[in-house]
Tab-separated table of C-alpha atoms in Angstrom:
chain	number	residue	atom	x	y	z
A	18	LEU	CA	-65.460	53.526	-75.970
A	19	MET	CA	-65.353	57.190	-73.586
A	20	GLY	CA	-62.198	55.772	-71.980
A	21	GLN	CA	-63.842	52.451	-70.596
A	22	ARG	CA	-64.630	48.901	-71.413
A	23	TRP	CA	-68.203	47.849	-71.838
A	24	VAL	CA	-69.490	44.480	-71.874
A	25	SER	CA	-72.116	44.612	-75.429
A	26	ALA	CA	-74.468	42.458	-76.302
A	27	ALA	CA	-75.834	42.554	-80.186
A	28	ILE	CA	-79.735	40.878	-80.324
A	29	PRO	CA	-81.031	40.782	-84.367
A	30	LEU	CA	-84.549	42.193	-84.144
A	31	SER	CA	-85.299	42.430	-88.841
A	32	GLU	CA	-83.255	41.849	-91.658
A	33	SER	CA	-84.526	42.628	-95.065
A	34	VAL	CA	-83.387	43.746	-98.766
A	35	GLU	CA	-82.324	47.430	-97.574
A	36	GLY	CA	-80.728	45.730	-94.124
A	37	ARG	CA	-80.637	44.044	-90.734
A	38	VAL	CA	-82.391	46.001	-87.295
A	39	MET	CA	-80.574	44.994	-84.361
A	40	VAL	CA	-80.016	45.868	-80.810
A	41	LEU	CA	-76.855	46.441	-79.127
A	42	LEU	CA	-76.890	46.187	-75.115
A	43	GLN	CA	-73.897	47.770	-73.274
A	44	ARG	CA	-72.945	47.824	-69.723
A	45	SER	CA	-69.475	48.673	-67.911
A	46	LEU	CA	-66.892	46.175	-67.621
A	47	ALA	CA	-66.229	47.326	-64.012
A	48	LEU	CA	-69.579	47.393	-62.709
A	49	GLU	CA	-70.969	43.724	-63.919
A	50	LEU	CA	-67.230	42.737	-62.637
A	51	ALA	CA	-67.766	44.107	-59.035
A	52	PRO	CA	-69.326	41.460	-57.055
A	53	TYR	CA	-66.850	38.957	-58.509
A	54	TYR	CA	-64.156	41.186	-57.305
A	55	ARG	CA	-66.197	41.057	-54.437
A	56	LEU	CA	-66.157	37.286	-53.924
A	57	ARG	CA	-62.429	36.979	-54.220
A	58	VAL	CA	-61.383	39.156	-51.653
A	59	THR	CA	-63.993	36.733	-49.284
A	60	LEU	CA	-62.703	34.064	-51.141
A	61	LEU	CA	-58.835	35.038	-50.200
A	62	LEU	CA	-60.152	36.703	-46.214
A	63	LEU	CA	-61.094	33.222	-45.698
A	64	PHE	CA	-58.543	30.677	-47.404
A	65	ALA	CA	-56.223	33.391	-45.441
A	66	ALA	CA	-58.233	32.512	-42.191
A	67	GLY	CA	-58.426	28.979	-42.605
A	68	LEU	CA	-54.641	29.331	-43.576
A	69	LEU	CA	-54.284	30.761	-40.242
A	70	LEU	CA	-56.282	28.510	-38.290
A	71	SER	CA	-54.506	25.327	-39.929
A	72	THR	CA	-51.227	26.545	-39.238
A	73	VAL	CA	-52.059	26.988	-34.942
A	74	ALA	CA	-53.775	23.629	-34.923
A	75	ALA	CA	-51.042	22.178	-36.449
A	76	VAL	CA	-48.633	23.690	-34.280
A	77	ALA	CA	-51.016	22.479	-31.163
A	78	ILE	CA	-51.196	18.983	-32.581
A	79	ALA	CA	-47.511	18.920	-32.958
A	80	ARG	CA	-46.726	20.311	-29.761
A	81	SER	CA	-49.296	17.610	-28.192
A	82	VAL	CA	-47.137	15.064	-29.617
A	83	THR	CA	-43.660	16.542	-29.137
A	84	ARG	CA	-43.934	16.931	-25.973
A	85	PRO	CA	-44.546	13.608	-24.623
A	86	VAL	CA	-42.332	12.453	-26.846
A	87	LEU	CA	-39.495	14.651	-25.583
A	88	ASP	CA	-40.832	13.470	-22.315
A	89	LEU	CA	-40.167	9.747	-23.040
A	90	ALA	CA	-36.642	10.926	-24.762
A	91	ALA	CA	-35.638	12.424	-21.461
A	92	GLY	CA	-36.908	9.754	-19.933
A	93	ALA	CA	-34.564	7.239	-21.569
A	94	ARG	CA	-32.077	9.301	-21.031
A	95	GLY	CA	-32.594	8.984	-17.458
A	96	ILE	CA	-32.693	5.481	-17.217
A	97	GLU	CA	-29.965	5.392	-19.492
A	98	GLU	CA	-27.420	6.478	-17.104
A	99	GLY	CA	-28.902	4.465	-14.115
A	100	ASP	CA	-31.874	6.046	-11.999
A	101	TYR	CA	-34.492	3.949	-12.693
A	102	SER	CA	-36.556	5.918	-10.010
A	103	LEU	CA	-37.669	8.200	-12.893
A	104	ARG	CA	-41.405	8.302	-14.028
A	105	VAL	CA	-43.411	9.983	-17.031
A	106	GLU	CA	-46.310	11.348	-16.306
A	107	ILE	CA	-48.143	11.312	-19.349
A	108	ASP	CA	-52.378	11.982	-19.046
A	109	ARG	CA	-53.052	10.745	-22.178
A	110	GLN	CA	-55.652	8.253	-23.852
A	111	ASP	CA	-54.072	7.152	-26.664
A	112	GLU	CA	-50.895	4.939	-27.956
A	113	ILE	CA	-48.382	7.864	-27.068
A	114	GLY	CA	-50.902	7.644	-22.893
A	115	ARG	CA	-50.254	3.533	-23.773
A	116	LEU	CA	-46.954	3.585	-24.749
A	117	ALA	CA	-45.289	6.058	-21.640
A	118	GLY	CA	-47.684	4.020	-19.247
A	119	SER	CA	-45.460	0.935	-20.595
A	120	PHE	CA	-42.392	3.159	-20.305
A	121	ASN	CA	-43.196	3.359	-16.219
A	122	GLU	CA	-43.845	-0.186	-15.900
A	123	MET	CA	-40.213	-0.731	-17.415
A	124	ALA	CA	-38.709	1.516	-15.458
A	125	GLU	CA	-40.342	-0.199	-11.953
A	126	GLY	CA	-39.650	-3.640	-13.339
A	127	LEU	CA	-35.926	-2.220	-13.646
A	128	GLU	CA	-35.799	-0.354	-10.484
A	129	GLU	CA	-37.107	-3.606	-8.857
A	130	LYS	CA	-34.347	-5.240	-10.482
A	131	GLU	CA	-31.150	-2.675	-9.346
A	132	ARG	CA	-32.537	-3.513	-5.943
A	133	VAL	CA	-32.635	-7.138	-5.965
A	134	ARG	CA	-29.091	-6.391	-7.343
A	135	ASP	CA	-28.232	-4.626	-4.582
A	136	LEU	CA	-29.746	-6.809	-1.803
A	137	LEU	CA	-27.812	-9.594	-3.909
A	138	GLY	CA	-24.409	-7.644	-3.519
A	139	LYS	CA	-24.784	-7.490	0.186
A	140	VAL	CA	-25.878	-10.718	0.563
A	141	VAL	CA	-22.902	-12.413	-1.560
A	142	SER	CA	-20.195	-10.177	-3.317
A	143	THR	CA	-21.101	-7.711	-6.189
A	144	ALA	CA	-18.862	-10.519	-8.268
A	145	VAL	CA	-21.170	-13.336	-7.488
A	146	ALA	CA	-24.021	-10.959	-7.755
A	147	GLU	CA	-23.258	-10.356	-11.722
A	148	GLU	CA	-22.367	-14.001	-11.813
A	149	LEU	CA	-26.269	-15.109	-10.870
A	150	LEU	CA	-28.075	-12.763	-12.610
A	151	SER	CA	-25.588	-13.311	-16.057
A	152	LYS	CA	-26.251	-16.564	-16.516
A	153	GLU	CA	-29.048	-19.226	-15.564
A	154	ILE	CA	-28.570	-20.464	-12.126
A	155	GLU	CA	-28.198	-24.199	-11.878
A	156	LEU	CA	-26.468	-26.666	-9.528
A	157	GLY	CA	-23.537	-27.649	-10.024
A	158	GLY	CA	-19.697	-26.282	-11.112
A	159	GLU	CA	-16.415	-26.375	-12.677
A	160	GLU	CA	-13.120	-27.443	-11.396
A	161	ARG	CA	-10.738	-24.216	-11.118
A	162	VAL	CA	-7.557	-23.322	-9.612
A	163	VAL	CA	-8.474	-20.410	-6.899
A	164	THR	CA	-6.709	-19.426	-3.913
A	165	ILE	CA	-8.445	-19.585	-0.966
A	166	LEU	CA	-8.883	-17.661	1.930
A	167	PHE	CA	-9.649	-17.811	5.766
A	168	SER	CA	-9.745	-15.644	8.526
A	169	ASP	CA	-10.614	-15.551	12.107
A	170	VAL	CA	-10.379	-13.056	14.874
A	171	ARG	CA	-8.220	-13.717	18.092
A	172	ASN	CA	-9.540	-12.485	21.621
A	173	PHE	CA	-13.224	-12.287	19.857
A	174	THR	CA	-14.512	-13.948	23.557
A	175	SER	CA	-12.476	-10.948	25.559
A	176	LEU	CA	-14.250	-8.021	23.540
A	177	CYS	CA	-17.377	-9.931	23.765
A	178	GLU	CA	-17.311	-10.666	27.601
A	179	GLY	CA	-19.389	-7.801	29.554
A	180	ARG	CA	-21.292	-5.777	26.375
A	181	SER	CA	-24.113	-6.079	24.845
A	182	PRO	CA	-25.016	-8.411	21.748
A	183	ARG	CA	-25.410	-4.702	19.964
A	184	GLU	CA	-22.697	-3.069	21.063
A	185	ILE	CA	-20.957	-6.590	19.871
A	186	LEU	CA	-22.626	-6.331	16.792
A	187	SER	CA	-21.227	-3.040	15.440
A	188	LEU	CA	-17.489	-3.691	16.709
A	189	LEU	CA	-18.107	-6.761	14.427
A	190	ASN	CA	-19.645	-5.085	11.797
A	191	LEU	CA	-16.789	-2.645	12.198
A	192	TYR	CA	-14.400	-4.978	11.808
A	193	LEU	CA	-16.100	-6.618	9.190
A	194	THR	CA	-16.124	-3.574	6.902
A	195	GLU	CA	-12.581	-3.055	7.069
A	196	VAL	CA	-11.629	-6.507	5.756
A	197	SER	CA	-14.488	-6.891	3.289
A	198	ALA	CA	-12.924	-3.495	1.739
A	199	ILE	CA	-9.500	-5.087	1.735
A	200	ILE	CA	-10.761	-8.503	-0.054
A	201	GLU	CA	-12.484	-6.465	-2.637
A	202	ARG	CA	-10.193	-4.046	-3.306
A	203	HIS	CA	-7.573	-6.758	-4.244
A	204	GLY	CA	-10.448	-8.244	-6.150
A	205	GLY	CA	-10.970	-11.236	-3.852
A	206	VAL	CA	-14.308	-12.529	-3.691
A	207	VAL	CA	-15.932	-12.391	0.306
A	208	ASP	CA	-17.928	-16.441	0.182
A	209	LYS	CA	-19.299	-15.995	3.837
A	210	TYR	CA	-18.901	-14.722	7.218
A	211	ILE	CA	-18.748	-17.433	9.302
A	212	GLY	CA	-18.907	-15.264	12.810
A	213	ASP	CA	-16.209	-13.996	12.888
A	214	ALA	CA	-14.330	-15.372	10.895
A	215	VAL	CA	-14.625	-14.472	7.101
A	216	MET	CA	-13.985	-16.987	3.681
A	217	ALA	CA	-12.419	-15.186	0.562
A	218	LEU	CA	-11.866	-16.789	-2.657
A	219	PHE	CA	-9.165	-15.253	-5.178
A	220	GLY	CA	-9.787	-16.441	-9.148
A	221	ALA	CA	-13.727	-17.448	-8.842
A	222	PRO	CA	-15.989	-16.872	-10.145
A	223	LEU	CA	-13.324	-13.947	-11.926
A	224	GLN	CA	-9.770	-14.810	-12.836
A	225	HIS	CA	-7.057	-12.658	-12.763
A	226	GLY	CA	-3.425	-14.285	-13.550
A	227	ASP	CA	-2.013	-13.258	-10.328
A	228	ASP	CA	-4.684	-14.909	-7.747
A	229	ALA	CA	-2.501	-15.716	-5.730
A	230	GLY	CA	-0.207	-12.444	-5.161
A	231	ARG	CA	-3.904	-10.841	-4.493
A	232	ALA	CA	-4.524	-13.260	-1.643
A	233	VAL	CA	-1.158	-12.374	-0.126
A	234	ALA	CA	-1.502	-8.645	-0.455
A	235	THR	CA	-5.103	-9.061	1.534
A	236	ALA	CA	-3.483	-11.212	3.797
A	237	LEU	CA	-0.430	-8.472	4.435
A	238	GLY	CA	-2.761	-5.230	4.322
A	239	MET	CA	-5.592	-7.322	6.751
A	240	ARG	CA	-3.174	-7.514	9.429
A	241	ARG	CA	-1.738	-4.073	8.827
A	242	ALA	CA	-5.526	-3.265	9.023
A	243	LEU	CA	-6.252	-4.736	12.303
A	244	VAL	CA	-2.645	-2.309	13.969
A	245	GLN	CA	-5.481	0.594	12.893
A	246	LEU	CA	-8.349	-0.718	14.654
A	247	ASN	CA	-6.639	-1.853	17.544
A	248	ASP	CA	-5.606	1.685	17.810
A	249	GLY	CA	-9.196	2.634	17.750
A	250	PHE	CA	-10.190	0.014	20.490
A	251	SER	CA	-7.396	0.771	23.036
A	252	LYS	CA	-8.153	4.543	23.137
A	253	ARG	CA	-12.089	3.714	23.667
A	254	GLY	CA	-10.910	0.850	26.949
A	255	LEU	CA	-11.358	-2.319	24.802
A	256	PRO	CA	-9.654	-5.282	24.463
A	257	GLU	CA	-6.971	-5.654	21.450
A	258	LEU	CA	-8.018	-8.170	18.833
A	259	GLY	CA	-6.015	-10.488	17.325
A	260	ILE	CA	-6.162	-12.032	13.974
A	261	GLY	CA	-5.215	-15.046	12.215
A	262	ILE	CA	-5.385	-15.934	8.561
A	263	GLY	CA	-4.918	-19.435	6.474
A	264	ILE	CA	-4.323	-19.188	2.312
A	265	ASN	CA	-4.282	-21.988	0.173
A	266	THR	CA	-3.715	-22.499	-3.552
A	267	ASP	CA	-5.179	-25.722	-5.524
A	268	LEU	CA	-7.634	-26.570	-7.771
A	269	VAL	CA	-10.964	-27.333	-6.005
A	270	VAL	CA	-14.882	-27.832	-8.061
A	271	VAL	CA	-16.460	-23.821	-8.012
A	272	GLY	CA	-20.399	-23.059	-8.963
A	273	ASN	CA	-23.687	-23.111	-7.203
A	274	MET	CA	-24.247	-26.333	-4.361
A	275	GLY	CA	-26.979	-26.569	-2.479
A	276	SER	CA	-30.751	-27.694	-3.629
A	277	GLU	CA	-33.034	-26.903	-6.254
A	278	ASP	CA	-34.453	-23.771	-3.510
A	279	ARG	CA	-31.440	-22.826	-2.071
A	280	LEU	CA	-27.938	-22.550	-2.817
A	281	ASN	CA	-24.705	-21.238	-2.233
A	282	TYR	CA	-21.878	-19.887	-4.680
A	283	THR	CA	-18.843	-21.425	-3.228
A	284	VAL	CA	-15.702	-23.993	-3.529
A	285	ILE	CA	-15.164	-27.410	-2.073
A	286	GLY	CA	-12.371	-29.562	-1.850
A	287	ASP	CA	-9.665	-30.994	-0.131
A	288	GLY	CA	-7.408	-27.277	-0.750
A	289	VAL	CA	-10.838	-25.600	1.119
A	290	ASN	CA	-9.731	-27.897	4.037
A	291	LEU	CA	-5.990	-27.225	3.831
A	292	ALA	CA	-7.137	-23.270	4.109
A	293	SER	CA	-9.002	-23.515	7.163
A	294	ARG	CA	-5.986	-25.773	8.879
A	295	LEU	CA	-3.714	-23.398	8.215
A	296	GLU	CA	-5.486	-20.787	9.384
A	297	GLY	CA	-6.205	-22.711	12.699
A	298	LEU	CA	-1.813	-23.669	12.354
A	299	THR	CA	-1.168	-19.292	13.311
A	300	LYS	CA	-2.597	-20.268	16.802
A	301	ARG	CA	0.873	-22.776	17.601
A	302	TYR	CA	3.340	-20.662	15.663
A	303	GLY	CA	2.322	-17.277	17.265
A	304	ILE	CA	1.811	-15.117	13.686
A	305	SER	CA	-0.700	-13.602	11.817
A	306	VAL	CA	-0.735	-15.444	8.377
A	307	ILE	CA	0.653	-18.542	6.942
A	308	ALA	CA	0.604	-19.496	2.948
A	309	SER	CA	0.593	-23.259	1.569
A	310	GLU	CA	3.673	-23.941	-0.510
A	311	SER	CA	1.558	-23.543	-3.969
A	312	THR	CA	0.553	-20.225	-2.543
A	313	ARG	CA	4.226	-19.408	-2.374
A	314	ARG	CA	4.956	-20.965	-6.156
A	315	ALA	CA	1.807	-18.871	-7.299
A	316	ALA	CA	3.217	-16.007	-5.707
A	317	PRO	CA	6.893	-15.448	-6.650
A	318	GLU	CA	7.412	-11.476	-5.693
A	319	PHE	CA	6.711	-12.142	-2.292
A	320	ALA	CA	8.806	-12.841	-0.014
A	321	PHE	CA	8.097	-16.044	2.366
A	322	ARG	CA	9.499	-17.740	5.276
A	323	GLU	CA	9.547	-20.969	5.896
A	324	LEU	CA	7.712	-22.039	8.894
A	325	ASP	CA	7.438	-25.804	8.924
A	326	ARG	CA	7.022	-29.315	7.733
A	327	VAL	CA	3.336	-30.028	9.342
A	328	ARG	CA	0.913	-33.017	8.484
A	329	VAL	CA	-2.437	-31.373	9.875
A	330	LYS	CA	-5.604	-33.115	10.354
A	331	GLY	CA	-7.432	-35.054	7.547
A	332	LYS	CA	-4.146	-35.379	5.957
A	333	ARG	CA	-1.920	-37.936	5.236
A	334	ASP	CA	0.925	-36.267	3.477
A	335	ALA	CA	3.266	-33.612	4.680
A	336	VAL	CA	3.000	-29.955	3.843
A	337	ARG	CA	5.559	-27.213	3.582
A	338	ILE	CA	3.979	-23.792	5.167
A	339	PHE	CA	4.961	-20.164	5.079
A	340	GLU	CA	5.021	-16.492	6.194
A	341	PRO	CA	4.723	-13.762	3.872
A	342	LEU	CA	6.828	-11.362	4.910
A	343	GLY	CA	5.725	-8.626	1.741
A	344	LEU	CA	7.464	-7.822	-1.323
A	345	THR	CA	10.982	-9.254	-1.942
A	346	GLN	CA	11.998	-5.879	-2.982
A	347	SER	CA	11.038	-3.821	0.166
A	348	LEU	CA	12.874	-6.568	2.511
A	349	SER	CA	16.029	-5.318	3.978
A	350	ALA	CA	19.512	-7.522	3.833
A	351	ASP	CA	18.860	-7.978	7.419
A	352	ALA	CA	15.933	-9.449	7.209
A	353	LEU	CA	16.817	-10.745	4.071
A	354	ALA	CA	19.927	-12.778	6.578
A	355	ASP	CA	17.484	-13.560	8.865
A	356	LEU	CA	15.752	-15.375	6.394
A	357	GLU	CA	18.644	-17.633	5.826
A	358	ARG	CA	19.116	-18.210	9.731
A	359	PHE	CA	16.437	-19.376	10.308
A	360	ALA	CA	16.351	-21.593	7.223
A	361	ARG	CA	19.674	-22.555	9.199
A	362	ALA	CA	18.251	-23.125	12.465
A	363	GLN	CA	15.711	-25.412	10.913
A	364	GLU	CA	17.874	-27.650	9.096
A	365	LEU	CA	19.872	-28.150	12.284
A	366	ILE	CA	16.715	-29.372	14.168
A	367	ARG	CA	16.240	-31.951	11.102
A	368	GLU	CA	19.517	-32.915	11.349
A	369	ARG	CA	19.162	-32.918	15.302
A	370	GLU	CA	21.568	-30.434	16.159
A	371	TRP	CA	20.016	-29.125	19.220
A	372	GLY	CA	22.417	-27.353	20.493
A	373	SER	CA	23.776	-25.321	16.866
A	374	ALA	CA	19.738	-24.617	16.034
A	375	GLY	CA	19.509	-23.215	19.668
A	376	ALA	CA	22.509	-21.212	19.730
A	377	GLU	CA	20.905	-19.535	16.144
A	378	LEU	CA	17.154	-19.290	17.640
A	379	GLN	CA	18.243	-17.486	20.434
A	380	ARG	CA	20.509	-14.848	17.983
A	381	LEU	CA	17.505	-14.349	16.196
A	382	ALA	CA	15.246	-13.562	19.560
A	383	GLY	CA	17.878	-11.150	20.554
A	384	ARG	CA	17.512	-9.659	17.036
A	385	ALA	CA	13.877	-9.667	16.605
A	386	GLU	CA	11.934	-6.289	16.623
A	387	GLY	CA	8.203	-8.044	16.239
A	388	ASP	CA	5.832	-9.557	18.866
A	389	GLU	CA	5.361	-12.332	15.658
A	390	ASP	CA	8.647	-13.271	15.099
A	391	ARG	CA	10.247	-13.384	19.571
A	392	CYS	CA	6.999	-15.785	19.555
A	393	LEU	CA	8.298	-17.968	17.100
A	394	TYR	CA	11.247	-18.260	17.722
A	395	ARG	CA	10.325	-19.150	21.442
A	396	THR	CA	7.850	-21.891	19.648
A	397	TYR	CA	10.605	-23.265	18.481
A	398	LEU	CA	13.430	-23.263	21.267
A	399	GLU	CA	10.499	-25.188	23.253
A	400	ARG	CA	10.144	-27.494	20.643
A	401	ILE	CA	13.818	-28.098	20.674
A	402	GLU	CA	13.366	-28.562	24.460
A	403	SER	CA	11.107	-31.054	24.058
A	404	TYR	CA	13.297	-33.194	21.692
A	405	ARG	CA	16.139	-33.144	24.145
A	406	ALA	CA	13.501	-34.746	26.601
A	407	GLU	CA	12.059	-37.109	24.109
A	408	PRO	CA	14.427	-37.939	20.579
A	409	PRO	CA	11.748	-37.663	17.870
A	410	PRO	CA	12.138	-41.726	16.281
A	411	ALA	CA	14.357	-42.599	14.250
A	412	GLY	CA	14.127	-41.853	10.432
A	413	TRP	CA	11.989	-38.405	11.250
A	414	ASP	CA	12.291	-36.177	8.482
A	415	GLY	CA	11.495	-32.852	10.678
A	416	THR	CA	7.082	-32.977	10.194
A	417	VAL	CA	5.565	-32.634	12.728
A	418	GLU	CA	1.918	-33.875	13.217
A	419	TYR	CA	-1.434	-31.859	14.367
A	420	LYS	CA	-4.310	-34.343	15.296
A	421	SER	CA	-6.920	-31.267	16.002
A	422	LYS	CA	-7.980	-28.085	14.406
């Protein structure tokens, strides 16, 4: 009506035969809906404000949850990479706070275990430490073919004379550090230090299949390293050191030995004693390294010089002993020829051909370039003279018996 919409209410007042009387009330629809529109705007504003506040609150809550979770994730990655010193700083009293506390306790425990592992790896070899930490420790062992290497320093008494204990210990640690690095580089394990002596194992606790060859390579590497160490000692005005190394391959018992409260991972058996005896024999022959026949058979890639047939203290049976010279392919034709000449001289001695054996040894001594070779040939020449003065008994097979270490 009149271009507007109206709200109308018709109310009857009376009714007769003439008709009906009604009252018609009309109000503008726009005016009537004005309060509703105001309410709708208010509600929309309240809804928008509530939505905005909810969004802000949700973001704040999400950040309060995700930030510590991300910190925990970063800490876990650091732990995975080996950094056990990481700690997560989360000052909360809820579940995430308790989780952070547990994480820090775990990191502290891992750090402590790593310190123990590191310390154990310094007290014993890394391989033995891993063996002890990877399983339940119990007394006992197992039989296994192992190559044992004993080394000892010569002239150490001369080195100690007139020097303080601190200086002696420093020099000894310098030597032992170099020797231990060579042993570990070839896959060996330092079983123990006995003063200036070292006992190393090849084949326990880890086996490689060529452990005898590794032990021989280690001995030759130790001999070369000693030359460099002596150069340094000489420049400092210190006496030169010598070294004696004995190597034997045998079936021994390897495992944890000792008591319930204190134990040592080591090997025991007759083969260990023989390796120690061979190290002692290096003094008698004037050479650095002596290996047993079993080691020679187990390391065919190396050339060996047969030194003798001996019966050492504590052994009933005679054993053949050898000096490793290096990889066979690395020896010159002259060196191989000298090996044959020396073997021939030994055979002549066993046949009691003193003159022919002495002549052969004299020729070898004249050709010798190293001190050890000359010392070895001189030892045999002196032996021939003693045999001439007092011939061996009938039935002698060339075995030399040593009644002391």
